Coordinates of C-alpha atoms and ligand atoms in Angstrom, one line a residue:
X1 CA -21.9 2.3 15.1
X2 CA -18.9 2.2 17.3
X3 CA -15.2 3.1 17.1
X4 CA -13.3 -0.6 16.5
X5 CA -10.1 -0.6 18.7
X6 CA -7.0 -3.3 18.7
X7 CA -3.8 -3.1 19.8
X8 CA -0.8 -2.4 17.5
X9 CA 2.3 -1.9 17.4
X10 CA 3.0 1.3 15.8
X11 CA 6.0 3.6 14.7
X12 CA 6.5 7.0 13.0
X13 CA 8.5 7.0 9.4
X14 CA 11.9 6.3 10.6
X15 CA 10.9 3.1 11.8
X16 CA 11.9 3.7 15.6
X17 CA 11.5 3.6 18.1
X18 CA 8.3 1.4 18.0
X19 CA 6.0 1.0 20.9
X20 CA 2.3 -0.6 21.6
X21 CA -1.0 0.9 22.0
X22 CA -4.7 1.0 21.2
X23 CA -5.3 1.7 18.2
X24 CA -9.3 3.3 18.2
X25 CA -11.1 4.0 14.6
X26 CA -13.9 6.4 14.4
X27 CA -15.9 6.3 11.8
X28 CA -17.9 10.1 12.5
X29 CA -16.8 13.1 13.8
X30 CA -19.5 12.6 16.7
X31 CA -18.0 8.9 17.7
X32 CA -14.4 10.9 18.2
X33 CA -16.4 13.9 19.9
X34 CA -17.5 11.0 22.3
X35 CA -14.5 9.2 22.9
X36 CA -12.6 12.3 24.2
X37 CA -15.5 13.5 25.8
X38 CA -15.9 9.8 27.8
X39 CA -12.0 9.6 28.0
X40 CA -12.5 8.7 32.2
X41 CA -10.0 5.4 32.3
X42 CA -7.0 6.4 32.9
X43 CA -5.3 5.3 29.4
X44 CA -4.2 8.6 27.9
X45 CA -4.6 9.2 24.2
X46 CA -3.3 10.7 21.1
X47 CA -4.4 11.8 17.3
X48 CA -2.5 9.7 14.7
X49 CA -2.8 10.7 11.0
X50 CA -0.9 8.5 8.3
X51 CA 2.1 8.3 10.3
X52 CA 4.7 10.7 8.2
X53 CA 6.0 12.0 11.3
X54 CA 9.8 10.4 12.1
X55 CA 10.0 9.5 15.6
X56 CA 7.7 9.2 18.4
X57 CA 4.9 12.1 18.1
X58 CA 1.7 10.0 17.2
X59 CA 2.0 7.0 19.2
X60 CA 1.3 6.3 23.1
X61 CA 3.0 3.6 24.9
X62 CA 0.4 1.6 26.7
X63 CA -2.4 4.2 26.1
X64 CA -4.8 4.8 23.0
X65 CA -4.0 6.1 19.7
X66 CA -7.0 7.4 17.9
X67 CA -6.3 6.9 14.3
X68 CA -8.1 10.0 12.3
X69 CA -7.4 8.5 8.9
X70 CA -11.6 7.4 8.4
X71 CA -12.7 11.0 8.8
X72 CA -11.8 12.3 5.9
X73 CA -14.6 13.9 4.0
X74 CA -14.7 17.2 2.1
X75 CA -17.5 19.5 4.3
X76 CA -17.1 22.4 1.6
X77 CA -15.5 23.7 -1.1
X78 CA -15.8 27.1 -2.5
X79 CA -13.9 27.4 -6.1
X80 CA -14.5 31.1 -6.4
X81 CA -13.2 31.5 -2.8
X82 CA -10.8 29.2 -3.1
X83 CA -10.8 28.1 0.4
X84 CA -11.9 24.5 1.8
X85 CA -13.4 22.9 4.8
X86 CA -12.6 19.5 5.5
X87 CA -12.3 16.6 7.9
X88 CA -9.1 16.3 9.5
X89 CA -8.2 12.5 8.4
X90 CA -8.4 13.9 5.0
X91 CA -4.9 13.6 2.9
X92 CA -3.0 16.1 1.1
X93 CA -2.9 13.1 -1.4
X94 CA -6.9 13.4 -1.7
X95 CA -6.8 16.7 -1.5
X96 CA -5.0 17.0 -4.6
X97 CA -7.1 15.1 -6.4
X98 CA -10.1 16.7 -5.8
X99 CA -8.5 20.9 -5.7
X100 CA -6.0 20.6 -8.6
X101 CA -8.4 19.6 -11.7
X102 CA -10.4 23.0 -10.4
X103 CA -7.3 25.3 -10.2
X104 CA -6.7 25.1 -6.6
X105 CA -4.1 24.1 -4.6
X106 CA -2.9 23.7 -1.0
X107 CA -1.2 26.9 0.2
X108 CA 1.6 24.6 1.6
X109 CA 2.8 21.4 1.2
X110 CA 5.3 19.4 2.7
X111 CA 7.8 17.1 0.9
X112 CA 5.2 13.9 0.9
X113 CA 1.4 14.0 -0.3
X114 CA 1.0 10.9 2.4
X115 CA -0.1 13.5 5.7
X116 CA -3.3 14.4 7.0
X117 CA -4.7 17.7 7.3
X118 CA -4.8 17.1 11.0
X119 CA -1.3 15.9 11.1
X120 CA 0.0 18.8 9.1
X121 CA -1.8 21.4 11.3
X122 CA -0.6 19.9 14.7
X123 CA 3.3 19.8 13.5
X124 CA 2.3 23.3 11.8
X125 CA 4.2 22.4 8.6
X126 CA 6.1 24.3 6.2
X127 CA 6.9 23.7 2.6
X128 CA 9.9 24.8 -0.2
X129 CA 7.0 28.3 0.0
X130 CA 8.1 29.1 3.6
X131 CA 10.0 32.3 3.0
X132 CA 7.0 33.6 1.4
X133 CA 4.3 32.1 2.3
X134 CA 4.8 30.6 5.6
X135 CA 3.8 27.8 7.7
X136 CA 0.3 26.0 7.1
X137 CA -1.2 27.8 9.9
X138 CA -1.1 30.9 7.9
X139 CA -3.4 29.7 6.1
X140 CA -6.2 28.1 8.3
X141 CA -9.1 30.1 9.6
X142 CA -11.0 28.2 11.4
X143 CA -10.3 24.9 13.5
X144 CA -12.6 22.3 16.2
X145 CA -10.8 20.4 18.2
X146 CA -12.1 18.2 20.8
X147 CA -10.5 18.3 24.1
X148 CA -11.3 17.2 27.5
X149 CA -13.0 20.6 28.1
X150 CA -15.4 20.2 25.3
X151 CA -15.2 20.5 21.9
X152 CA -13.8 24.3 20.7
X153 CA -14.1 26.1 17.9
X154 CA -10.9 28.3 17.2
X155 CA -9.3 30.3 14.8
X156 CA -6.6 33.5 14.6
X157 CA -9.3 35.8 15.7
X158 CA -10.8 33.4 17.6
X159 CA -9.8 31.4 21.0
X160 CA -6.4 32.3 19.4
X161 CA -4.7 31.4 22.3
X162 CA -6.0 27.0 21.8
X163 CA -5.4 28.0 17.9
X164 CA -1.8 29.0 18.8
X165 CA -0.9 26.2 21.0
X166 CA -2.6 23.8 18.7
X167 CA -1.0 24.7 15.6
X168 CA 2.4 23.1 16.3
X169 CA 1.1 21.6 19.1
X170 CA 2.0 18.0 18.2
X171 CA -1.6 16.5 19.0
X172 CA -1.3 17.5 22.8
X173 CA -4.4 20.2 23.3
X174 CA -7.2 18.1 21.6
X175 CA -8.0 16.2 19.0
X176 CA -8.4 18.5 15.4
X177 CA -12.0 17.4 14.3
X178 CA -11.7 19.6 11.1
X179 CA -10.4 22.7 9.3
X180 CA -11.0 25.6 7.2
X181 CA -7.8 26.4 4.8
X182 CA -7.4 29.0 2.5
X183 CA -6.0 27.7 -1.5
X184 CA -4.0 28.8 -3.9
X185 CA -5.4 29.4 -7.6
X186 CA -3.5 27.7 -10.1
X187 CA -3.8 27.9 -14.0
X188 CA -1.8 24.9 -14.9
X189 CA -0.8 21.4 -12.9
X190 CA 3.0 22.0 -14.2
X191 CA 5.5 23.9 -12.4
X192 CA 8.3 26.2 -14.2
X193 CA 11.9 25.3 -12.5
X194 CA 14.9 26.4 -12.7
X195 CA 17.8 24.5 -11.9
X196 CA 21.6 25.2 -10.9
X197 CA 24.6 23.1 -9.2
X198 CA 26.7 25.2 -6.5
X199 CA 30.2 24.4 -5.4
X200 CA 30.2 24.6 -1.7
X201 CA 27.8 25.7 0.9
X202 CA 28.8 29.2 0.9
X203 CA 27.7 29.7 -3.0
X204 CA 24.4 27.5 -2.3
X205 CA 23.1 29.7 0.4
X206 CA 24.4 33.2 -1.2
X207 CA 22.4 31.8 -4.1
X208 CA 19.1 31.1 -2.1
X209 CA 18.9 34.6 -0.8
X210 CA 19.3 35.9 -4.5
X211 CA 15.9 36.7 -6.0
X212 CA 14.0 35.1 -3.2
X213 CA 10.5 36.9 -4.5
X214 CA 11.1 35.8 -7.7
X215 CA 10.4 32.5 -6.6
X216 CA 7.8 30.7 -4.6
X217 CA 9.5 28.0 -4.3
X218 CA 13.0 27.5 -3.4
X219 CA 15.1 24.4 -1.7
X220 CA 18.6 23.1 -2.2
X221 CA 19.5 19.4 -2.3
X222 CA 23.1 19.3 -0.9
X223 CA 25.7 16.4 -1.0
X224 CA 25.5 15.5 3.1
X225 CA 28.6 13.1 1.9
X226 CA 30.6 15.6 0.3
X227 CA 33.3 17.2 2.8
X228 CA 36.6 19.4 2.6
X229 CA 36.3 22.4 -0.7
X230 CA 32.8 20.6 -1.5
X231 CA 31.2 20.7 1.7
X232 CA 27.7 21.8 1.3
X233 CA 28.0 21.6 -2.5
X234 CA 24.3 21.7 -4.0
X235 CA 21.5 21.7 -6.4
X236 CA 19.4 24.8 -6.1
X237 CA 15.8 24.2 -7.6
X238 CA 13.5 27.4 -7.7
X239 CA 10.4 27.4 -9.3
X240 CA 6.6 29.0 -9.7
X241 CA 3.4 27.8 -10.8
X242 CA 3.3 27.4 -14.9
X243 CA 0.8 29.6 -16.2
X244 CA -1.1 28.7 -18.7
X245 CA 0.9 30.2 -21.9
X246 CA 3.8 28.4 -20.3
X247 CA 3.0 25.3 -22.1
X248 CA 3.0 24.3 -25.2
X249 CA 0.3 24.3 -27.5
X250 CA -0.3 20.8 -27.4
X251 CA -0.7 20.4 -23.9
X252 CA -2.7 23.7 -23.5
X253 CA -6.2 21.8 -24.2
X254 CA -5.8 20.3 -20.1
X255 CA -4.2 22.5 -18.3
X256 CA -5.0 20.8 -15.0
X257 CA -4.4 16.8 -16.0
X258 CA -2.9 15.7 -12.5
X259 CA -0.8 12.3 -12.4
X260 CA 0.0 11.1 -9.3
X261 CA 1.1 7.5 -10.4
X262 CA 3.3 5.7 -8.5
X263 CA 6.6 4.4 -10.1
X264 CA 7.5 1.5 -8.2
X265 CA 7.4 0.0 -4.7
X266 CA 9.7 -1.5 -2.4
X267 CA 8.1 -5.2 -1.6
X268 CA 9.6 -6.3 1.1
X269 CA 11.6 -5.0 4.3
X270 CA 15.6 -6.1 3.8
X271 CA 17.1 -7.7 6.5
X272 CA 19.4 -4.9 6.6
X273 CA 20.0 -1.7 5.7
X274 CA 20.3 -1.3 1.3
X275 CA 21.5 2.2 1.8
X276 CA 25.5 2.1 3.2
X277 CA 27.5 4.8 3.3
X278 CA 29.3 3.4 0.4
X279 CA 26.5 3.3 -1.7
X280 CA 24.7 6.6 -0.7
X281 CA 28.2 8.1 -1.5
X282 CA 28.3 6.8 -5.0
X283 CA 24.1 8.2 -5.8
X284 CA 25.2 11.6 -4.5
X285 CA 28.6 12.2 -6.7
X286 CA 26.0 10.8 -9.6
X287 CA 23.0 12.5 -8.9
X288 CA 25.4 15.9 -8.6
X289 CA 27.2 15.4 -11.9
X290 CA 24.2 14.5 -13.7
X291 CA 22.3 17.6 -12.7
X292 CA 22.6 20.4 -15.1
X293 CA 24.8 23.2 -14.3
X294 CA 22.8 26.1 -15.2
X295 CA 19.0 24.8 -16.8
X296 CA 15.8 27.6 -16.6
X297 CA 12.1 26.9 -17.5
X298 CA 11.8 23.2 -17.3
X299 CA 8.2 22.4 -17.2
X300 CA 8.0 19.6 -14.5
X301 CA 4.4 18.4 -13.6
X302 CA 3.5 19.0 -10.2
X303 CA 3.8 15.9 -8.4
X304 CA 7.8 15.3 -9.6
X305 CA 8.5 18.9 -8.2
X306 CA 7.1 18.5 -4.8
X307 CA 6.7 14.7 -4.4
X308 CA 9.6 13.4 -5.9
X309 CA 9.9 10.6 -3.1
X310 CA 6.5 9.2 -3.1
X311 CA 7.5 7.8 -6.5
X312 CA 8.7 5.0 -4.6
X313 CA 6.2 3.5 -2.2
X314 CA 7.7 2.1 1.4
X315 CA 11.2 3.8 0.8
X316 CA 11.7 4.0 4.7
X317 CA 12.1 0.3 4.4
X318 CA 15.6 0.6 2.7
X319 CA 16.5 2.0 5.9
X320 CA 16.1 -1.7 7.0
X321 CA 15.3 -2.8 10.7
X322 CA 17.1 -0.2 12.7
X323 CA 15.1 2.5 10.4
X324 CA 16.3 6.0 10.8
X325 CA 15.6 9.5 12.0
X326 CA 16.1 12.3 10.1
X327 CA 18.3 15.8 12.2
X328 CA 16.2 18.6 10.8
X329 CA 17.3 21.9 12.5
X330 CA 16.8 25.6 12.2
X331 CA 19.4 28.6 13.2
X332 CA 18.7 31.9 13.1
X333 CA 20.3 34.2 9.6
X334 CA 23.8 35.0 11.1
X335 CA 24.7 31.8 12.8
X336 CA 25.5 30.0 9.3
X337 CA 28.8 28.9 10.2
X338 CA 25.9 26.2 12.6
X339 CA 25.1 25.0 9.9
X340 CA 28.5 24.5 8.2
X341 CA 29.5 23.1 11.6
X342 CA 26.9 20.6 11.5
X343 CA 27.5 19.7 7.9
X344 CA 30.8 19.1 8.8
X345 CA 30.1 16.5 11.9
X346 CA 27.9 14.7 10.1
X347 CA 30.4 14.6 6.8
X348 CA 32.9 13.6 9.3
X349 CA 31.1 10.8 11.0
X350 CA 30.3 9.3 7.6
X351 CA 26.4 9.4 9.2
X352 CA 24.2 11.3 6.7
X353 CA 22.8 9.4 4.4
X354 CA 20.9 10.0 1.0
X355 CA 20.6 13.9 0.1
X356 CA 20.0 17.0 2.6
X357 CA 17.7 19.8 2.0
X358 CA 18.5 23.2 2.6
X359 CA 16.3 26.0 2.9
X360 CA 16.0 29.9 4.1
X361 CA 13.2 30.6 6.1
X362 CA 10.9 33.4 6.1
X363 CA 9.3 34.9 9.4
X364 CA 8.0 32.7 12.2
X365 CA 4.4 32.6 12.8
X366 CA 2.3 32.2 15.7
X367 CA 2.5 28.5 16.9
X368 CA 3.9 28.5 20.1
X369 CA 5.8 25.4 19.3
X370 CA 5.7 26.1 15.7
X371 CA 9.3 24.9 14.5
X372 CA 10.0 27.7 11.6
X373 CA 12.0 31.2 12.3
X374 CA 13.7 32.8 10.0
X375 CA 16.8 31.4 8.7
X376 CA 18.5 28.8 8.2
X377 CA 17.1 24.9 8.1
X378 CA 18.8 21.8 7.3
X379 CA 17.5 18.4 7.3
X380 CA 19.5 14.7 6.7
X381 CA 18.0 11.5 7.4
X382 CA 20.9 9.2 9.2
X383 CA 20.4 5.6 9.1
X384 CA 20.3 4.1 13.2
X385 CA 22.4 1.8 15.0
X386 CA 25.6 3.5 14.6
X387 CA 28.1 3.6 17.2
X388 CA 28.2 7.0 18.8
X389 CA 25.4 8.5 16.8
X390 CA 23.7 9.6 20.0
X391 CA 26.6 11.3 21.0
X392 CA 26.9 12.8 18.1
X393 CA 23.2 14.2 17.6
X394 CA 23.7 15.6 21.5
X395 CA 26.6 17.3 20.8
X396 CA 24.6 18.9 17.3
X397 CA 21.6 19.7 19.6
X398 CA 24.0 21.8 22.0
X399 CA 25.5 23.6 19.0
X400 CA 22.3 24.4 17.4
X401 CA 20.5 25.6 20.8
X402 CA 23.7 28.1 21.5
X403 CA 22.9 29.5 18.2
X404 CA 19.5 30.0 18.7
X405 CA 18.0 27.2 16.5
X406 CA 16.1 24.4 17.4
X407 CA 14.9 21.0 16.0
X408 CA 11.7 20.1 14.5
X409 CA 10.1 18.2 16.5
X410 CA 7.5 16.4 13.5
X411 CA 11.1 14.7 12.8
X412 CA 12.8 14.1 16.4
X413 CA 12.8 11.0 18.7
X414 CA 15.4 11.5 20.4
X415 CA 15.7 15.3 21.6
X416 CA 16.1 15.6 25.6
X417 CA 13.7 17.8 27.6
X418 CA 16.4 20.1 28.8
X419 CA 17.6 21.1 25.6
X420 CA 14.0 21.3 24.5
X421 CA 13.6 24.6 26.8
X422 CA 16.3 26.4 25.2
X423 CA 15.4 25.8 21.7
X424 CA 11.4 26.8 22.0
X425 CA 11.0 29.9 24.6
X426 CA 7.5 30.4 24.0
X427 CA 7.6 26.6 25.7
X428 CA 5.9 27.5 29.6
X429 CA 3.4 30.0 27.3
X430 CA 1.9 26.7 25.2
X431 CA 2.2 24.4 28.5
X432 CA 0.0 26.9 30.3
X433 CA -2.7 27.0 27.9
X434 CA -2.1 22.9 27.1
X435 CA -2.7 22.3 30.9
X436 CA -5.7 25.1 31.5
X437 CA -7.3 22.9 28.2
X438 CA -6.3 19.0 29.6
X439 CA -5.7 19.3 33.7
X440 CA -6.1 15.9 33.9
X441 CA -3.3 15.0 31.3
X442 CA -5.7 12.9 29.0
X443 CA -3.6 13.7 25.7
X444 CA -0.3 12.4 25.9
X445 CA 2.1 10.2 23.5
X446 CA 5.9 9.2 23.9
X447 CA 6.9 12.6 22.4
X448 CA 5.2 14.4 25.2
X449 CA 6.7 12.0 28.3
X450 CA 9.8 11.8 26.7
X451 CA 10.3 16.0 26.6
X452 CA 8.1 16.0 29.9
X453 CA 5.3 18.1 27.9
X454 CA 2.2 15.7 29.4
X455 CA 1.2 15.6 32.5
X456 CA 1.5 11.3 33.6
X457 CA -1.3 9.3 33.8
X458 CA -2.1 5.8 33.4
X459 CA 0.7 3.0 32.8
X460 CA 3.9 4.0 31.4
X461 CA 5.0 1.2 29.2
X462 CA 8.7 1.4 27.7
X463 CA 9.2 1.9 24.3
X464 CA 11.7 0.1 21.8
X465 CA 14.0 0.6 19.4
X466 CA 13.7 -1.7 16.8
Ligands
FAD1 C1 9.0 12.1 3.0 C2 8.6 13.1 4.0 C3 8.7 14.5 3.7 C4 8.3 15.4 4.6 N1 8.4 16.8 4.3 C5 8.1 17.7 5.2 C6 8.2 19.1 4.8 O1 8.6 19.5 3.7 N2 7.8 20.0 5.7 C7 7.2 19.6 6.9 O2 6.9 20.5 7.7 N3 7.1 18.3 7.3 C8 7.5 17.4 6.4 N4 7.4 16.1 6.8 C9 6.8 15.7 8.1 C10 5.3 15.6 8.0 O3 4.7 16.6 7.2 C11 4.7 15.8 9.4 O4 5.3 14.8 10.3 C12 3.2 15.6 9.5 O5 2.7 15.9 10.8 C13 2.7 14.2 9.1 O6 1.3 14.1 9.1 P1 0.6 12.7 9.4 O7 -0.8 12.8 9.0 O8 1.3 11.6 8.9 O9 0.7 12.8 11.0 P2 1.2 11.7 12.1 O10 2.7 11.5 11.8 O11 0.3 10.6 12.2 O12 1.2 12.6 13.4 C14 2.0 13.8 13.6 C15 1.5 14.6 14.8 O13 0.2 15.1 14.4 C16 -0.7 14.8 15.5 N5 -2.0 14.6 14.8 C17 -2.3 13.8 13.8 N6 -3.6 14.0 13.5 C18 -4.1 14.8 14.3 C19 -5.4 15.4 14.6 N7 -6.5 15.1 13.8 N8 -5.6 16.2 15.6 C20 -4.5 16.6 16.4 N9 -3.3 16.1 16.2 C21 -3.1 15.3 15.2 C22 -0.1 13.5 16.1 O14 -0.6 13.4 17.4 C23 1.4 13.8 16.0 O15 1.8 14.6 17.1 C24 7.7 15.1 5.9 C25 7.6 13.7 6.2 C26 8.0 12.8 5.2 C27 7.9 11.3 5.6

């Protein structure tokens, strides 16, 4: 059977910019082996899981987008080893379904159960774990990836040089075929949190570094709205895996029960935005009052601790046409007065929107465009279409790159290449080992032109905001 193809217009989660391609849909590993193997016209091509990314990383402008999503089967699963091999088109979502009624669970996991293991690998994610367990890559021993040299098998011992430039890597060494990740054992699907409100940005981060190993988990949501004495003011969650003598008796009989219903979803795009400045500012001061000041040992089940957003199917929609992008940033420990700086522009502008998350960092790992180092990172999603909102994110990009930090690039569109340089110096390193792997610049997507990261070939079609 052959891979159907069509062409599509596709975006990332922000909704922009939007551009048209290819879309190819193998249905076996050996199909997608073929089809970057074959890939002799000169349309270049790129990986696309479900999409989660923000901005421009998994389309291709003209060129072919191989959607990943089919290949999603389960190759192995060893309980007593908790470790699993599986396609890369495979979800966290299915994941989940399948590892948590056993007692495992993904060793990290980002803020939506909607990403493929491929996609998570290439934008070498981290989770509310990072300053102890770090990024995803951590955790994977063994990776195949097609690329135009063949079809490699890698892993930190192994070809660690394609595993570091492909963890990270944004989709541009190959095509990740499947992977080998290592679990975590878990008595209970319920999760043991402990909540508190801080003030101002100074107490919310003082309070992050408290106790950090007494947590696994750790993240503050922080008022993006709130300026002056409450700048930065927050609510700290921190929280471990339940155990089983955690719960109470009655729900002691299954442990494991995982629901992953959906509450509602949102049925149809708005003709403009539902989420105004105005409105966002008023869900903030509410959801901040009405959290508790001081709350230990709530027993939340899993999916409402790390998921809390995919409650609502389609949110991005409420972002209406224009969509939205969402600033995440790291800077190094010692340059938080960045990250009050940036709290403050943004305040200032009126432009962040909904609530920011604020975490500490643990040590960076080996990705050579792997977006983690230890510190600081903030993220905001700001609606689009603002005047002198790309003035604005320039001028946050500059402040960021003198102190160190850089953006993530799983949530940028917008970044320019210069500035790119500064904020990843292990940069020429991964483009030396992208271009030994792809000489011919088969894998490319707007991301990669747009930062100059792919070599050009084929058409260049322009891409639109929408
Ligand atoms: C609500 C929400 C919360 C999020 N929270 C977090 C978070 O807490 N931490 C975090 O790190 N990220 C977070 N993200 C970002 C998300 O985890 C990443 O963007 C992830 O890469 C999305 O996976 P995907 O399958 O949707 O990939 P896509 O968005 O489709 O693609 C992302 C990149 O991966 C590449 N890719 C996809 N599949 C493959 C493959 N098989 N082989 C090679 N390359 C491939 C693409 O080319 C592209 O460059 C969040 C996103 C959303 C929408």
């Amino acid at each position: 059977m052959s891979a159907s193809s069509q062409r599509e217009l596709l975006a990332g989660w922000g909704r922009a910019p939007v551009s048209g391609a290819t879309v190819v849909r193998p249905e076996s590993l050996s199909e997608l082996e073929d089809l970057v193997r074959l890939a002799r016209d000169p349309l270049p091509m790129v990986a696309r899981g479900l999409g989660r990314s923000y901005g421009d990383a998994a389309q291709c402008a003209g060129g072919q987008v191989v959607d990943c999503t089919g290949l999603n089967r389960v190759l192995d699963l060893d309980i007593a080893g908790a470790r699993v091999r599986a396609e890369a088109g495979v979800s966290i979502d299915e994941l989940l379904r399948l590892l948590v009624p056993k007692g495992l669970f993904p060793s990290v996991t980002p803020g939506t159960r909607f990403v493929t293991l491929g996609g998570a690998i290439a934008s070498d994610i981290h989770g509310k774990n990072h300053h102890l367990d770090g990024t995803i890559s951590r955790h994977v021993d063994y990776l195949r990836i097609a690329t135009p040299k063949g079809v490699i098998e890698c892993g930190p011992e192994r070809r660690s040089d394609v595993f570091s430039a492909t963890c990270g890597g944004m989709g541009l060494t190959g095509v990740i075929l499947e992977a080998d990740l290592r679990l975590l054992a878990i008595e209970t699907s319920t999760m043991r949190v402990d909540t508190e409100r801080t003030g101002d940005l100074d107490a919310c981060m003082t309070r992050l570094s408290d106790d950090q190993d007494a947590y696994r988990y750790s993240v503050a949501w922080v008022d993006g709205l709130a300026g002056g004495r409450h700048l930065g003011r927050s609510v700290l969650t921190r929280a471990n895996h339940a155990v089983l003598s955690d719960l109470p008796a009655g729900a002691q009989h299954d442990p494991l029960r995982l629901d992953l219903s959906r509450s509602m979803r949102v049925p149809v795009a708005p003709p403009t935005s539902l989420l105004t400045t105005g409105t966002v500012a008023a869900f903030n001061e509410m959801w901040y009052r009405r959290a508790p000041r001081h709350r230990t040992g709530e027993l939340v089940p899993l999916s409402r601790f790390f998921y809390p957003l995919d409650g609502i199917g389609r949110w991005n929609l409420l972002y209406g046409p224009r969509g939205f992008t969402q600033y995440q940033f790291v800077v190094p420990l010692g340059a938080e007065a960045t990250v009050r700086s940036v709290l403050e522009r943004l305040s200032k502008a009126r432009a962040a929107s909904f609530l920011a998350v604020l975490k500490r960092f643990g040590p960076e790992g080996s990705g050579h465009l792997s977006f983690p180092m230890e510190g600081w990172t903030l993220a905001l999603d700001v609606p689009l279409g603002s005047q002198g909102l790309a003035a604005l994110f320039d001028g946050l990009d500059e402040l960021v790159a003198s102190a160190g930090g850089r953006v993530y690039l799983a949530k940028d569109g917008r970044v320019k290449p210069e500035t790119l340089a500064s904020m990843y110096p292990r940069l020429a390193n991964w483009l030396e080992i992208r271009n030994s792997l792809d000489p011919e610049g088969v894998f490319s997507s707007d991301l990669a032109r747009r930062l100059g990261l792919a070599r050009a070939r084929g058409p260049v079609m322009s891409t639109m905001a929408v």
